[in-house]
Coordinates of C-alpha atoms in Angstrom, one line a residue:
X1 CA 171.7 30.5 75.3
X2 CA 171.0 33.4 77.7
X3 CA 173.3 32.0 80.4
X4 CA 176.3 32.4 78.0
X5 CA 175.6 35.9 76.9
X6 CA 177.8 38.7 78.1
X7 CA 176.3 41.6 80.1
X8 CA 176.4 43.8 77.0
X9 CA 174.6 41.2 75.0
X10 CA 171.9 40.8 77.7
X11 CA 171.5 44.5 77.9
X12 CA 170.9 45.2 74.3
X13 CA 168.8 42.0 73.9
X14 CA 166.5 43.2 76.7
X15 CA 166.2 46.5 74.9
X16 CA 165.4 44.8 71.6
X17 CA 162.7 42.7 73.3
X18 CA 161.0 45.9 74.4
X19 CA 160.9 47.8 71.2
X20 CA 157.4 49.3 70.8
X21 CA 156.7 49.5 74.6
X22 CA 155.2 52.9 75.2
X23 CA 153.7 55.3 77.7
X24 CA 150.1 54.7 78.9
X25 CA 148.6 57.1 77.9
X26 CA 150.9 58.5 75.3
X27 CA 152.5 61.7 76.3
X28 CA 152.2 61.0 80.1
X29 CA 155.7 59.7 80.9
X30 CA 154.0 56.9 82.8
X31 CA 152.5 53.4 82.3
X32 CA 153.2 49.9 83.5
X33 CA 156.5 49.5 81.6
X34 CA 157.6 53.1 82.1
X35 CA 157.1 52.7 85.9
X36 CA 159.2 49.6 85.8
X37 CA 162.0 51.5 84.3
X38 CA 161.6 54.6 86.6
X39 CA 161.7 52.2 89.6
X40 CA 165.3 51.3 88.5
X41 CA 166.5 54.7 89.6
X42 CA 166.6 56.2 93.1
X43 CA 164.0 58.9 92.2
X44 CA 160.4 58.8 93.4
X45 CA 157.1 58.6 91.6
X46 CA 156.4 58.7 87.8
X47 CA 155.4 61.2 85.1
X48 CA 159.0 62.3 84.4
X49 CA 161.3 61.7 81.3
X50 CA 162.5 58.1 81.4
X51 CA 165.3 57.7 78.8
X52 CA 168.0 57.3 81.4
X53 CA 165.8 55.1 83.5
X54 CA 165.2 52.8 80.5
X55 CA 169.0 52.5 79.9
X56 CA 169.6 51.8 83.6
X57 CA 166.9 49.2 83.7
X58 CA 168.5 47.3 80.8
X59 CA 171.8 47.0 82.7
X60 CA 170.1 46.1 85.9
X61 CA 168.3 43.2 84.1
X62 CA 171.6 42.1 82.7
X63 CA 173.1 41.8 86.2
X64 CA 174.9 45.2 86.9
X65 CA 173.7 48.0 89.1
X66 CA 175.5 50.8 87.4
X67 CA 176.2 53.5 90.0
X68 CA 174.5 56.6 88.4
X69 CA 170.9 56.2 89.6
X70 CA 169.4 59.5 88.4
X71 CA 167.5 60.6 85.3
X72 CA 169.5 63.3 83.6
X73 CA 171.3 62.3 80.4
X74 CA 174.0 64.9 80.8
X75 CA 174.1 64.3 84.6
X76 CA 174.8 60.6 83.7
X77 CA 177.8 61.5 81.5
X78 CA 179.1 64.0 84.0
X79 CA 179.0 61.5 86.8
X80 CA 181.1 59.0 84.9
X81 CA 183.5 61.6 83.6
X82 CA 184.1 62.6 87.2
X83 CA 184.0 59.3 89.0
X84 CA 184.8 56.6 86.5
X85 CA 186.6 58.3 83.6
X86 CA 187.8 54.9 82.2
X87 CA 184.2 54.1 81.4
X88 CA 184.0 57.0 79.0
X89 CA 185.1 55.7 75.7
X90 CA 185.7 56.8 72.1
X91 CA 182.9 55.8 69.6
X92 CA 184.9 53.1 67.9
X93 CA 185.7 51.4 71.3
X94 CA 182.1 51.2 72.5
X95 CA 180.3 47.9 72.5
X96 CA 176.6 47.4 71.8
X97 CA 174.8 48.1 75.1
X98 CA 176.9 51.2 75.9
X99 CA 175.2 54.4 77.0
X100 CA 175.2 56.9 74.2
X101 CA 174.5 60.5 75.4
X102 CA 173.2 63.0 72.9
X103 CA 173.1 66.9 72.8
X104 CA 169.6 66.9 71.4
X105 CA 166.8 68.6 73.3
X106 CA 167.5 68.9 77.0
X107 CA 169.7 65.8 76.8
X108 CA 169.0 62.3 75.8
X109 CA 170.6 58.9 76.4
X110 CA 170.1 55.6 74.6
X111 CA 171.8 52.2 74.3
X112 CA 174.2 51.5 71.4
X113 CA 172.7 49.0 69.1
X114 CA 175.4 48.4 66.6
X115 CA 179.2 48.9 66.7
X116 CA 180.5 52.1 65.4
X117 CA 183.2 51.6 62.7
X118 CA 186.0 54.0 61.6
X119 CA 184.5 56.4 59.0
X120 CA 180.9 56.0 60.2
X121 CA 178.9 59.2 60.3
X122 CA 175.9 57.9 62.1
X123 CA 175.1 55.9 65.3
X124 CA 172.3 53.4 65.8
X125 CA 170.7 53.2 69.3
X126 CA 167.7 51.8 71.1
X127 CA 166.2 54.3 73.6
X128 CA 163.3 54.8 75.8
X129 CA 161.1 58.0 75.7
X130 CA 161.5 58.4 72.0
X131 CA 158.2 59.6 70.7
X132 CA 156.8 58.3 74.0
X133 CA 158.1 54.7 73.1
X134 CA 161.1 52.4 72.9
X135 CA 162.5 52.9 69.5
X136 CA 165.6 52.1 67.4
X137 CA 167.0 55.3 65.9
X138 CA 169.8 56.4 63.7
X139 CA 171.4 59.8 64.4
X140 CA 174.5 61.7 63.1
X141 CA 177.6 61.1 65.2
X142 CA 177.9 64.9 65.5
X143 CA 175.1 65.0 68.1
X144 CA 176.9 62.5 70.4
X145 CA 178.0 64.2 73.6
X146 CA 179.8 61.2 75.0
X147 CA 179.7 57.4 75.4
X148 CA 179.8 55.4 78.6
X149 CA 180.7 51.7 78.4
X150 CA 180.8 49.8 81.6
X151 CA 183.6 47.2 81.4
X152 CA 182.3 43.6 81.0
X153 CA 184.0 42.4 84.2
X154 CA 182.8 45.1 86.4
X155 CA 182.1 43.9 90.0
X156 CA 180.7 45.7 93.0
X157 CA 184.2 45.9 94.4
X158 CA 185.4 48.2 91.5
X159 CA 182.3 50.4 91.3
X160 CA 182.0 53.3 93.7
X161 CA 178.9 53.4 95.9
X162 CA 176.0 55.4 94.4
X163 CA 176.0 59.1 95.3
X164 CA 173.5 59.9 98.0
X165 CA 170.1 61.0 96.8
X166 CA 170.1 64.7 96.0
X167 CA 167.4 67.1 97.2
X168 CA 166.2 67.3 93.5
X169 CA 167.2 66.1 90.1
X170 CA 166.2 67.4 86.7
X171 CA 165.0 64.5 84.4
X172 CA 165.7 65.4 80.7
X173 CA 164.3 64.3 77.3
X174 CA 165.1 64.6 73.7
X175 CA 162.0 66.7 73.1
X176 CA 163.4 69.4 75.4
X177 CA 161.0 68.5 78.3
X178 CA 162.6 68.8 81.7
X179 CA 161.1 67.8 85.0
X180 CA 162.3 68.7 88.5
X181 CA 162.0 65.6 90.7
X182 CA 161.9 66.8 94.3
X183 CA 163.0 64.1 96.6
X184 CA 163.1 65.5 100.1
X185 CA 162.6 68.5 102.4
X186 CA 159.6 70.7 103.2
X187 CA 156.8 71.3 100.6
X188 CA 157.2 75.0 101.1
X189 CA 160.8 74.8 99.9
X190 CA 159.8 72.6 97.0
X191 CA 157.1 75.2 95.9
X192 CA 159.5 78.1 96.2
X193 CA 162.3 76.2 94.3
X194 CA 159.8 75.2 91.7
X195 CA 158.6 78.7 91.0
X196 CA 162.2 79.9 90.6
X197 CA 163.1 77.1 88.2
X198 CA 159.9 77.5 86.3
X199 CA 160.6 81.2 85.6
X200 CA 164.1 80.3 84.3
X201 CA 163.4 77.2 82.3
X202 CA 159.8 76.0 82.3
X203 CA 160.7 73.0 84.4
X204 CA 157.8 71.0 85.9
X205 CA 157.7 69.5 89.3
X206 CA 157.4 65.9 90.7
X207 CA 157.4 65.6 94.5
X208 CA 158.0 62.6 96.6
X209 CA 154.6 61.0 97.6

């Protein structure tokens, strides 16, 4: 009975229901389902890496608007380390549905699919933007950068307001793809900033439409 499920259970159940959902066309970082996930963030447009958006959308469907609303895996972890450190937990304390942030590529985040037991050397997750799809994957624990597990009884009263939308955010992916999502300001500034970042890291640009 879905009404009796915890938020964690609803989160991972939604993720499982969407295994196999993929980009349209593949390799585009867009498509009907991908845009649904991207719309769960505060970032504009589409065409940018969506692993963090997928994870946030799962929690949104489960009834919790988690306060980090961007698309950077490492930015997600950094936000909670700074603002809600009690949400950052050890692997064996994490419940399925928790955000698992990986060091792979330019940064990746997926949802914990199975509890991590003492002595385990791997972690099983369900994530978006994995080979352009939603997939269940098993990775070594050594590539886990951190785990964020929202408390089950979280309410709006004990969650800080979302940070104001930044001028830009860098969306990241396991493949190493990074996209600068430019959210405000003059196009001339956007073009200049884009050229600088492109020289230093090959980051592509998405501007607010």
